[in-house]
């Protein structure tokens, strides 16, 4: 599972134009893929694994400053199937007054 929370302090995780830095995006994508893979696979009994692949995509050009949202696309390939299940996920950031 997650070892540390995603850093969602928008003053530190965005560029001046409200977009996400590419290095942060790649780090979040890798962390999210690892978390899903760890949750749905077993190193003790690989035959019980539920998935054969996972992918996470985050658009670095999304403007999180204007939308107060961070959108993720999660793709999971079930074990034994050729197609991928895709899900749009996101965080809505509460505005602090």
Coordinates of C-alpha atoms in Angstrom, one line a residue:
X1 CA 0.0 0.0 0.0
X2 CA 1.0 3.7 -0.1
X3 CA 4.1 4.4 1.9
X4 CA 3.5 8.1 1.9
X5 CA 0.7 10.4 0.9
X6 CA 0.8 12.2 -2.5
X7 CA 2.0 15.8 -1.9
X8 CA -1.0 17.8 -2.7
X9 CA 0.2 21.2 -1.5
X10 CA -0.7 23.1 -4.7
X11 CA 1.8 25.9 -3.9
X12 CA 4.6 23.3 -4.2
X13 CA 3.3 20.9 -6.8
X14 CA 2.4 23.2 -9.7
X15 CA 4.1 25.5 -12.0
X16 CA 3.2 29.2 -12.3
X17 CA 0.6 28.5 -15.0
X18 CA -1.1 25.9 -12.8
X19 CA 0.3 22.8 -14.5
X20 CA 2.0 19.9 -13.0
X21 CA 5.8 19.6 -13.3
X22 CA 6.7 16.6 -15.5
X23 CA 9.1 15.1 -12.9
X24 CA 6.3 15.1 -10.4
X25 CA 3.8 13.6 -12.9
X26 CA 6.2 10.7 -13.7
X27 CA 6.8 10.1 -10.0
X28 CA 3.0 10.0 -9.2
X29 CA 2.4 7.7 -12.2
X30 CA 5.0 5.2 -11.0
X31 CA 3.8 5.4 -7.3
X32 CA 0.2 4.8 -8.4
X33 CA 1.1 1.9 -10.6
X34 CA 3.2 0.3 -7.8
X35 CA 0.3 0.7 -5.3
X36 CA -2.3 -0.9 -7.6
X37 CA 0.1 -3.7 -8.7
X38 CA 1.0 -4.4 -5.0
X39 CA -2.7 -4.5 -4.0
X40 CA -3.7 -6.9 -6.9
X41 CA -0.7 -9.2 -7.1
X42 CA 1.0 -11.7 -4.8
X43 CA 4.6 -12.6 -4.7
X44 CA 3.8 -15.6 -2.4
X45 CA 1.3 -17.2 -4.8
X46 CA 1.7 -15.7 -8.3
X47 CA -1.1 -18.0 -9.6
X48 CA -3.6 -16.0 -7.5
X49 CA -2.7 -12.7 -9.2
X50 CA -5.8 -10.8 -10.4
X51 CA -4.1 -8.7 -13.0
X52 CA -1.4 -9.0 -15.7
X53 CA -0.8 -5.3 -16.3
X54 CA -1.5 -1.8 -14.9
X55 CA -0.9 1.7 -16.3
X56 CA -1.5 5.2 -14.9
X57 CA -1.5 8.3 -17.0
X58 CA -1.6 11.9 -15.7
X59 CA -1.8 14.8 -18.1
X60 CA 0.9 17.3 -17.1
X61 CA -0.9 20.0 -19.1
X62 CA -4.1 20.0 -17.0
X63 CA -4.5 23.2 -15.1
X64 CA -5.0 22.2 -11.5
X65 CA -5.0 25.9 -10.4
X66 CA -8.1 26.8 -12.3
X67 CA -10.0 23.4 -11.9
X68 CA -8.9 22.4 -8.4
X69 CA -8.7 18.9 -9.7
X70 CA -6.0 16.4 -10.5
X71 CA -7.2 13.8 -13.0
X72 CA -5.6 10.3 -13.4
X73 CA -6.4 7.6 -16.0
X74 CA -6.0 4.1 -14.6
X75 CA -5.7 1.1 -16.9
X76 CA -5.9 -2.4 -15.5
X77 CA -5.6 -5.6 -17.6
X78 CA -7.3 -8.5 -15.9
X79 CA -5.3 -11.8 -15.9
X80 CA -6.3 -13.9 -18.9
X81 CA -7.9 -11.0 -20.9
X82 CA -6.5 -9.1 -23.9
X83 CA -8.3 -5.9 -23.2
X84 CA -7.7 -3.3 -20.6
X85 CA -10.3 -1.8 -18.2
X86 CA -9.8 2.0 -18.1
X87 CA -11.1 4.2 -15.3
X88 CA -10.8 8.0 -14.9
X89 CA -9.9 9.0 -11.3
X90 CA -9.2 12.3 -9.7
X91 CA -8.7 14.4 -6.7
X92 CA -10.8 17.4 -6.0
X93 CA -8.8 20.0 -4.0
X94 CA -10.8 21.9 -1.4
X95 CA -10.1 25.6 -1.5
X96 CA -9.0 27.0 1.8
X97 CA -10.4 30.4 2.6

